[in-house]
PDB file of C-alpha atoms and ligand atoms in Angstrom:
ATOM      1  CA  MET A   1      49.481 105.560 109.170  1.00  0.00           C
ATOM      2  CA  GLU A   2      53.352 104.841 108.282  1.00  0.00           C
ATOM      3  CA  ILE A   3      54.734 101.584 107.441  1.00  0.00           C
ATOM      4  CA  SER A   4      57.777  99.900 107.459  1.00  0.00           C
ATOM      5  CA  ASP A   5      60.301  98.838 104.820  1.00  0.00           C
ATOM      6  CA  LYS A   6      59.077  95.162 105.430  1.00  0.00           C
ATOM      7  CA  GLN A   7      55.373  96.137 105.024  1.00  0.00           C
ATOM      8  CA  HIS A   8      55.796  97.883 102.260  1.00  0.00           C
ATOM      9  CA  ALA A   9      58.095  95.532  99.784  1.00  0.00           C
ATOM     10  CA  ALA A  10      55.491  92.709 100.766  1.00  0.00           C
ATOM     11  CA  GLU A  11      52.332  94.088  99.069  1.00  0.00           C
ATOM     12  CA  ARG A  12      54.631  96.292  96.200  1.00  0.00           C
ATOM     13  CA  ALA A  13      54.944  92.010  95.340  1.00  0.00           C
ATOM     14  CA  VAL A  14      51.275  91.104  95.866  1.00  0.00           C
ATOM     15  CA  GLU A  15      50.489  93.644  92.883  1.00  0.00           C
ATOM     16  CA  TYR A  16      51.925  90.517  91.235  1.00  0.00           C
ATOM     17  CA  ILE A  17      49.960  87.570  92.112  1.00  0.00           C
ATOM     18  CA  LYS A  18      47.604  87.302  89.614  1.00  0.00           C
ATOM     19  CA  ASN A  19      43.989  85.374  89.085  1.00  0.00           C
ATOM     20  CA  GLY A  20      44.669  81.621  88.652  1.00  0.00           C
ATOM     21  CA  MET A  21      47.737  81.386  89.918  1.00  0.00           C
ATOM     22  CA  ILE A  22      49.583  79.010  91.803  1.00  0.00           C
ATOM     23  CA  LEU A  23      51.869  80.844  94.510  1.00  0.00           C
ATOM     24  CA  GLY A  24      54.622  79.770  96.672  1.00  0.00           C
ATOM     25  CA  ILE A  25      54.294  81.581  99.972  1.00  0.00           C
ATOM     26  CA  GLY A  26      57.414  81.318 101.808  1.00  0.00           C
ATOM     27  CA  SER A  27      58.190  82.264 105.744  1.00  0.00           C
ATOM     28  CA  GLY A  28      58.852  85.393 108.228  1.00  0.00           C
ATOM     29  CA  SER A  29      57.491  88.505 109.513  1.00  0.00           C
ATOM     30  CA  THR A  30      58.116  90.248 105.680  1.00  0.00           C
ATOM     31  CA  VAL A  31      55.876  87.393 104.094  1.00  0.00           C
ATOM     32  CA  ASN A  32      53.201  87.682 106.922  1.00  0.00           C
ATOM     33  CA  TYR A  33      53.052  90.846 105.595  1.00  0.00           C
ATOM     34  CA  MET A  34      52.284  89.531 102.435  1.00  0.00           C
ATOM     35  CA  LEU A  35      49.776  87.493 103.081  1.00  0.00           C
ATOM     36  CA  LYS A  36      47.708  90.148 104.962  1.00  0.00           C
ATOM     37  CA  GLN A  37      48.037  91.800 101.618  1.00  0.00           C
ATOM     38  CA  LEU A  38      46.929  88.848  99.403  1.00  0.00           C
ATOM     39  CA  ALA A  39      43.874  88.684 102.208  1.00  0.00           C
ATOM     40  CA  ARG A  40      42.536  91.853 101.388  1.00  0.00           C
ATOM     41  CA  ARG A  41      42.404  91.615  97.852  1.00  0.00           C
ATOM     42  CA  ILE A  42      40.754  88.164  97.746  1.00  0.00           C
ATOM     43  CA  GLU A  43      38.145  90.378  99.716  1.00  0.00           C
ATOM     44  CA  VAL A  44      38.244  93.175  97.526  1.00  0.00           C
ATOM     45  CA  GLU A  45      38.686  91.780  94.253  1.00  0.00           C
ATOM     46  CA  GLY A  46      37.735  88.702  94.841  1.00  0.00           C
ATOM     47  CA  ILE A  47      40.688  87.054  92.641  1.00  0.00           C
ATOM     48  CA  GLN A  48      41.203  83.188  92.721  1.00  0.00           C
ATOM     49  CA  ILE A  49      44.512  81.729  93.929  1.00  0.00           C
ATOM     50  CA  LYS A  50      45.544  78.984  95.833  1.00  0.00           C
ATOM     51  CA  GLY A  51      48.474  78.574  97.513  1.00  0.00           C
ATOM     52  CA  ILE A  52      51.766  76.450  98.690  1.00  0.00           C
ATOM     53  CA  PRO A  53      53.122  77.449 102.243  1.00  0.00           C
ATOM     54  CA  ALA A  54      56.923  76.932 102.879  1.00  0.00           C
ATOM     55  CA  SER A  55      56.500  76.428 106.579  1.00  0.00           C
ATOM     56  CA  LYS A  56      53.604  75.841 109.436  1.00  0.00           C
ATOM     57  CA  LYS A  57      53.715  79.135 110.135  1.00  0.00           C
ATOM     58  CA  SER A  58      52.710  80.592 107.127  1.00  0.00           C
ATOM     59  CA  GLU A  59      50.265  77.608 106.407  1.00  0.00           C
ATOM     60  CA  LYS A  60      48.531  78.549 110.128  1.00  0.00           C
ATOM     61  CA  LEU A  61      48.264  82.443 109.191  1.00  0.00           C
ATOM     62  CA  ALA A  62      47.178  82.088 105.298  1.00  0.00           C
ATOM     63  CA  ASN A  63      44.599  79.419 107.791  1.00  0.00           C
ATOM     64  CA  GLU A  64      42.978  82.409 109.524  1.00  0.00           C
ATOM     65  CA  LEU A  65      43.264  84.722 106.893  1.00  0.00           C
ATOM     66  CA  GLY A  66      41.363  82.617 104.526  1.00  0.00           C
ATOM     67  CA  ILE A  67      43.323  82.237 101.900  1.00  0.00           C
ATOM     68  CA  PRO A  68      43.415  78.798  99.655  1.00  0.00           C
ATOM     69  CA  LEU A  69      45.995  76.736 100.055  1.00  0.00           C
ATOM     70  CA  THR A  70      46.981  73.143  97.965  1.00  0.00           C
ATOM     71  CA  THR A  71      49.624  70.764  98.162  1.00  0.00           C
ATOM     72  CA  PHE A  72      52.379  70.010  95.834  1.00  0.00           C
ATOM     73  CA  ALA A  73      50.259  66.389  95.639  1.00  0.00           C
ATOM     74  CA  GLU A  74      47.796  68.317  93.613  1.00  0.00           C
ATOM     75  CA  HIS A  75      49.961  70.475  92.256  1.00  0.00           C
ATOM     76  CA  SER A  76      53.424  70.413  90.587  1.00  0.00           C
ATOM     77  CA  HIS A  77      54.167  74.133  89.307  1.00  0.00           C
ATOM     78  CA  ILE A  78      54.080  77.111  91.102  1.00  0.00           C
ATOM     79  CA  ASP A  79      53.951  80.697  89.390  1.00  0.00           C
ATOM     80  CA  LEU A  80      55.079  82.969  91.312  1.00  0.00           C
ATOM     81  CA  ALA A  81      56.316  82.518  94.842  1.00  0.00           C
ATOM     82  CA  ILE A  82      57.348  84.994  97.345  1.00  0.00           C
ATOM     83  CA  ASP A  83      59.713  85.075 100.249  1.00  0.00           C
ATOM     84  CA  GLY A  84      61.704  86.838 102.774  1.00  0.00           C
ATOM     85  CA  ALA A  85      65.868  86.297 103.363  1.00  0.00           C
ATOM     86  CA  ASP A  86      68.395  87.395 105.982  1.00  0.00           C
ATOM     87  CA  GLU A  87      70.272  88.245 103.552  1.00  0.00           C
ATOM     88  CA  ILE A  88      70.718  89.608  99.510  1.00  0.00           C
ATOM     89  CA  ASP A  89      74.322  89.660  98.263  1.00  0.00           C
ATOM     90  CA  GLU A  90      75.133  91.866  95.064  1.00  0.00           C
ATOM     91  CA  GLN A  91      74.475  89.274  92.540  1.00  0.00           C
ATOM     92  CA  LEU A  92      71.674  88.636  94.540  1.00  0.00           C
ATOM     93  CA  HIS A  93      72.263  85.263  95.885  1.00  0.00           C
ATOM     94  CA  LEU A  94      70.413  84.869  99.660  1.00  0.00           C
ATOM     95  CA  SER A  95      71.306  83.749 102.829  1.00  0.00           C
ATOM     96  CA  LYS A  96      67.440  82.078 104.485  1.00  0.00           C
ATOM     97  CA  GLY A  97      66.795  80.548 107.330  1.00  0.00           C
ATOM     98  CA  GLY A  98      66.325  82.398 110.026  1.00  0.00           C
ATOM     99  CA  GLY A  99      62.983  80.888 110.748  1.00  0.00           C
ATOM    100  CA  GLY A 100      63.721  77.748 110.226  1.00  0.00           C
ATOM    101  CA  SER A 101      62.029  77.018 107.342  1.00  0.00           C
ATOM    102  CA  LEU A 102      64.452  76.904 104.541  1.00  0.00           C
ATOM    103  CA  VAL A 103      64.036  73.495 103.361  1.00  0.00           C
ATOM    104  CA  ARG A 104      60.700  73.837 102.694  1.00  0.00           C
ATOM    105  CA  GLU A 105      61.422  77.441 100.985  1.00  0.00           C
ATOM    106  CA  LYS A 106      64.151  75.867  98.851  1.00  0.00           C
ATOM    107  CA  MET A 107      61.616  73.532  97.421  1.00  0.00           C
ATOM    108  CA  VAL A 108      59.056  75.941  96.545  1.00  0.00           C
ATOM    109  CA  ASP A 109      60.932  78.778  95.692  1.00  0.00           C
ATOM    110  CA  SER A 110      62.961  76.732  93.138  1.00  0.00           C
ATOM    111  CA  ILE A 111      60.093  75.209  92.124  1.00  0.00           C
ATOM    112  CA  ALA A 112      58.573  78.240  90.699  1.00  0.00           C
ATOM    113  CA  ASP A 113      58.585  79.737  87.279  1.00  0.00           C
ATOM    114  CA  TYR A 114      59.335  83.652  89.163  1.00  0.00           C
ATOM    115  CA  PHE A 115      60.455  83.764  92.781  1.00  0.00           C
ATOM    116  CA  ILE A 116      60.661  87.247  94.135  1.00  0.00           C
ATOM    117  CA  VAL A 117      62.459  88.201  97.679  1.00  0.00           C
ATOM    118  CA  ILE A 118      61.052  90.650  99.902  1.00  0.00           C
ATOM    119  CA  ALA A 119      62.866  92.623 101.596  1.00  0.00           C
ATOM    120  CA  GLY A 120      64.090  95.731 103.769  1.00  0.00           C
ATOM    121  CA  ALA A 121      67.442  97.805 102.521  1.00  0.00           C
ATOM    122  CA  ASP A 122      68.572  96.320 105.887  1.00  0.00           C
ATOM    123  CA  LYS A 123      69.330  93.518 104.555  1.00  0.00           C
ATOM    124  CA  LEU A 124      71.228  93.902 101.637  1.00  0.00           C
ATOM    125  CA  VAL A 125      74.981  93.775 102.097  1.00  0.00           C
ATOM    126  CA  LYS A 126      78.018  93.414  99.735  1.00  0.00           C
ATOM    127  CA  LYS A 127      79.001  89.270 100.414  1.00  0.00           C
ATOM    128  CA  LEU A 128      76.991  86.913 102.410  1.00  0.00           C
ATOM    129  CA  GLY A 129      78.253  85.806 106.251  1.00  0.00           C
ATOM    130  CA  ALA A 130      77.551  88.190 109.085  1.00  0.00           C
ATOM    131  CA  PHE A 131      74.412  86.640 109.361  1.00  0.00           C
ATOM    132  CA  PRO A 132      74.713  82.825 110.776  1.00  0.00           C
ATOM    133  CA  LEU A 133      74.229  80.454 108.504  1.00  0.00           C
ATOM    134  CA  PRO A 134      71.363  77.984 108.749  1.00  0.00           C
ATOM    135  CA  VAL A 135      71.406  74.467 107.950  1.00  0.00           C
ATOM    136  CA  GLU A 136      69.573  71.791 107.989  1.00  0.00           C
ATOM    137  CA  VAL A 137      70.653  68.193 109.607  1.00  0.00           C
ATOM    138  CA  VAL A 138      69.390  65.446 111.205  1.00  0.00           C
ATOM    139  CA  PRO A 139      69.436  64.851 114.520  1.00  0.00           C
ATOM    140  CA  PHE A 140      70.773  61.108 114.353  1.00  0.00           C
ATOM    141  CA  GLY A 141      74.438  62.143 115.387  1.00  0.00           C
ATOM    142  CA  TRP A 142      74.519  65.759 114.629  1.00  0.00           C
ATOM    143  CA  GLU A 143      77.793  66.219 116.561  1.00  0.00           C
ATOM    144  CA  VAL A 144      79.324  65.083 113.945  1.00  0.00           C
ATOM    145  CA  THR A 145      77.799  66.612 111.505  1.00  0.00           C
ATOM    146  CA  GLU A 146      78.777  70.000 113.655  1.00  0.00           C
ATOM    147  CA  LYS A 147      82.311  68.444 113.606  1.00  0.00           C
ATOM    148  CA  ARG A 148      82.413  68.228 109.382  1.00  0.00           C
ATOM    149  CA  LEU A 149      80.620  72.046 109.779  1.00  0.00           C
ATOM    150  CA  GLN A 150      83.824  73.137 111.243  1.00  0.00           C
ATOM    151  CA  LYS A 151      86.528  71.976 109.368  1.00  0.00           C
ATOM    152  CA  LEU A 152      84.728  74.263 106.643  1.00  0.00           C
ATOM    153  CA  GLY A 153      86.212  77.146 108.617  1.00  0.00           C
ATOM    154  CA  CYS A 154      83.389  78.505 110.609  1.00  0.00           C
ATOM    155  CA  LYS A 155      82.273  78.882 114.288  1.00  0.00           C
ATOM    156  CA  THR A 156      78.809  77.014 115.114  1.00  0.00           C
ATOM    157  CA  SER A 157      75.930  76.500 117.379  1.00  0.00           C
ATOM    158  CA  LEU A 158      72.856  74.666 118.164  1.00  0.00           C
ATOM    159  CA  ARG A 159      69.613  76.384 117.675  1.00  0.00           C
ATOM    160  CA  TYR A 160      68.456  76.312 120.474  1.00  0.00           C
ATOM    161  CA  GLN A 161      64.517  78.333 121.113  1.00  0.00           C
ATOM    162  CA  GLU A 162      63.132  78.447 125.035  1.00  0.00           C
ATOM    163  CA  ASP A 163      65.407  76.438 125.958  1.00  0.00           C
ATOM    164  CA  LYS A 164      64.933  73.449 124.137  1.00  0.00           C
ATOM    165  CA  THR A 165      66.630  72.368 120.232  1.00  0.00           C
ATOM    166  CA  PHE A 166      65.029  73.793 117.763  1.00  0.00           C
ATOM    167  CA  ILE A 167      63.329  71.492 115.481  1.00  0.00           C
ATOM    168  CA  SER A 168      62.190  72.067 111.555  1.00  0.00           C
ATOM    169  CA  ASP A 169      59.066  71.451 110.242  1.00  0.00           C
ATOM    170  CA  ASN A 170      61.026  68.153 108.946  1.00  0.00           C
ATOM    171  CA  GLY A 171      62.150  67.232 112.217  1.00  0.00           C
ATOM    172  CA  ASN A 172      65.656  67.992 111.721  1.00  0.00           C
ATOM    173  CA  TYR A 173      67.980  70.437 113.782  1.00  0.00           C
ATOM    174  CA  ILE A 174      69.636  73.176 112.758  1.00  0.00           C
ATOM    175  CA  ILE A 175      73.153  74.466 113.142  1.00  0.00           C
ATOM    176  CA  ASP A 176      74.441  77.816 112.550  1.00  0.00           C
ATOM    177  CA  CYS A 177      77.568  78.679 110.967  1.00  0.00           C
ATOM    178  CA  GLN A 178      79.018  81.643 111.486  1.00  0.00           C
ATOM    179  CA  PHE A 179      81.721  82.119 108.625  1.00  0.00           C
ATOM    180  CA  GLU A 180      83.482  85.320 107.926  1.00  0.00           C
ATOM    181  CA  THR A 181      82.500  86.248 104.554  1.00  0.00           C
ATOM    182  CA  ILE A 182      81.280  83.604 102.115  1.00  0.00           C
ATOM    183  CA  ALA A 183      83.287  84.904  99.404  1.00  0.00           C
ATOM    184  CA  GLU A 184      81.895  82.149  96.712  1.00  0.00           C
ATOM    185  CA  PRO A 185      77.781  81.124  97.949  1.00  0.00           C
ATOM    186  CA  GLU A 186      77.229  78.517  95.895  1.00  0.00           C
ATOM    187  CA  LYS A 187      80.735  76.523  95.879  1.00  0.00           C
ATOM    188  CA  LEU A 188      80.461  77.013  99.459  1.00  0.00           C
ATOM    189  CA  HIS A 189      77.102  75.175  99.568  1.00  0.00           C
ATOM    190  CA  GLN A 190      77.992  72.592  97.235  1.00  0.00           C
ATOM    191  CA  GLU A 191      80.993  71.765 100.342  1.00  0.00           C
ATOM    192  CA  ILE A 192      78.389  72.254 103.043  1.00  0.00           C
ATOM    193  CA  LYS A 193      76.036  69.682 100.789  1.00  0.00           C
ATOM    194  CA  SER A 194      78.193  66.844 100.078  1.00  0.00           C
ATOM    195  CA  LEU A 195      79.094  66.330 104.188  1.00  0.00           C
ATOM    196  CA  LEU A 196      76.958  63.747 105.605  1.00  0.00           C
ATOM    197  CA  GLY A 197      73.605  64.338 108.196  1.00  0.00           C
ATOM    198  CA  VAL A 198      73.908  67.420 106.010  1.00  0.00           C
ATOM    199  CA  VAL A 199      70.021  68.225 105.044  1.00  0.00           C
ATOM    200  CA  GLU A 200      70.136  71.378 103.500  1.00  0.00           C
ATOM    201  CA  THR A 201      71.920  75.279 103.929  1.00  0.00           C
ATOM    202  CA  GLY A 202      70.245  78.304 103.501  1.00  0.00           C
ATOM    203  CA  ILE A 203      72.456  79.083 100.594  1.00  0.00           C
ATOM    204  CA  PHE A 204      69.716  80.138  97.924  1.00  0.00           C
ATOM    205  CA  ALA A 205      72.215  81.241  94.768  1.00  0.00           C
ATOM    206  CA  ASN A 206      71.231  82.121  91.498  1.00  0.00           C
ATOM    207  CA  MET A 207      67.761  81.738  92.577  1.00  0.00           C
ATOM    208  CA  ALA A 208      65.896  85.405  93.117  1.00  0.00           C
ATOM    209  CA  ASP A 209      64.484  86.752  89.442  1.00  0.00           C
ATOM    210  CA  GLU A 210      63.691  89.877  91.249  1.00  0.00           C
ATOM    211  CA  VAL A 211      64.376  91.665  94.602  1.00  0.00           C
ATOM    212  CA  ILE A 212      61.873  94.326  95.877  1.00  0.00           C
ATOM    213  CA  ILE A 213      63.550  96.564  98.599  1.00  0.00           C
ATOM    214  CA  SER A 214      62.414  99.055 100.643  1.00  0.00           C
ATOM    215  CA  GLU A 215      64.964 102.254 101.961  1.00  0.00           C
ATOM    216  CA  GLN A 216      62.711 104.540 104.271  1.00  0.00           C
ATOM    217  CA  GLY A 217      59.563 104.228 101.472  1.00  0.00           C
ATOM    218  CA  ASN A 218      61.034 104.703  97.843  1.00  0.00           C
ATOM    219  CA  LEU A 219      60.435 100.981  96.747  1.00  0.00           C
ATOM    220  CA  ARG A 220      62.890  99.639  93.890  1.00  0.00           C
ATOM    221  CA  SER A 221      63.276  96.625  92.471  1.00  0.00           C
ATOM    222  CA  MET A 222      66.803  94.861  91.037  1.00  0.00           C
ATOM    223  CA  LYS A 223      66.130  91.815  88.656  1.00  0.00           C
ATOM    224  CA  ARG A 224      69.347  89.481  88.388  1.00  0.00           C
TER     225      ARG A 224
HETATM  226  C1  5RP B 301      62.862  81.877 107.523  1.00  0.00           C
HETATM  227  C2  5RP B 301      62.997  83.226 106.225  1.00  0.00           C
HETATM  228  C3  5RP B 301      62.577  84.405 106.373  1.00  0.00           C
HETATM  229  O1  5RP B 301      62.125  84.433 104.757  1.00  0.00           O
HETATM  230  C4  5RP B 301      63.972  84.668 106.559  1.00  0.00           C
HETATM  231  O2  5RP B 301      64.141  84.983 108.265  1.00  0.00           O
HETATM  232  C5  5RP B 301      63.914  86.115 106.553  1.00  0.00           C
HETATM  233  O3  5RP B 301      62.335  86.528 107.939  1.00  0.00           O
HETATM  234  P1  5RP B 301      62.216  88.357 108.445  1.00  0.00           P
HETATM  235  O4  5RP B 301      60.788  88.233 106.883  1.00  0.00           O
HETATM  236  O5  5RP B 301      61.760  87.781 109.813  1.00  0.00           O
HETATM  237  O6  5RP B 301      63.023  89.642 108.225  1.00  0.00           O
HETATM  238  O7  5RP B 301      64.107  82.753 105.483  1.00  0.00           O
HETATM  239  O8  5RP B 301      63.311  80.739 107.194  1.00  0.00           O
END
């Protein structure tokens, strides 16, 4: 049976998981493949790991698959984090948050000793920006925060899901910001972060240690 590029990259990343690790579990459809393969390794090889999930969706799937989970209250350190991305540029800067989990993903991915991104080649771009940049904002006064974001030169839209305002796992809103291209990801991240009402941006600059890409079944790895 032919498997998708997402699944292929995800299954390769599972080979990096070692017995005893605390694993940061990102979120999204690529990560779901990672979780399914990890569950197989736990069943077949009996490896013992504990995961810290970056979204309620990942937590639910991990529980369904019988993957042991833990929290930051018990472990303040993560050995390895594996996560997906919406865009990956040539410097391995990422745009994330298509699934709305960017805050928890950034907390989990940033604390890991080693952070691996898994994706199909369709996520590779020269410069970030074609995918609207998700920005998590506090609901109170979001209209004011949106105007502040627009002043940075983007078109904005408040994220909806099934005709209702999308609410993140942290109880916040997401404003998707369409910049033409993001020339300097770290600089733009800092500018957005300095705005009152902003919780976090989906720019993950200088964070990925390794990106595993599958392109029509061929795997490749890029390191920072
Ligand atoms: C969720 C994310 C995901 O990692 C990103 O959207 C990629 O998702 P998928 O693996 O489904 O393509 O950042 O907030």
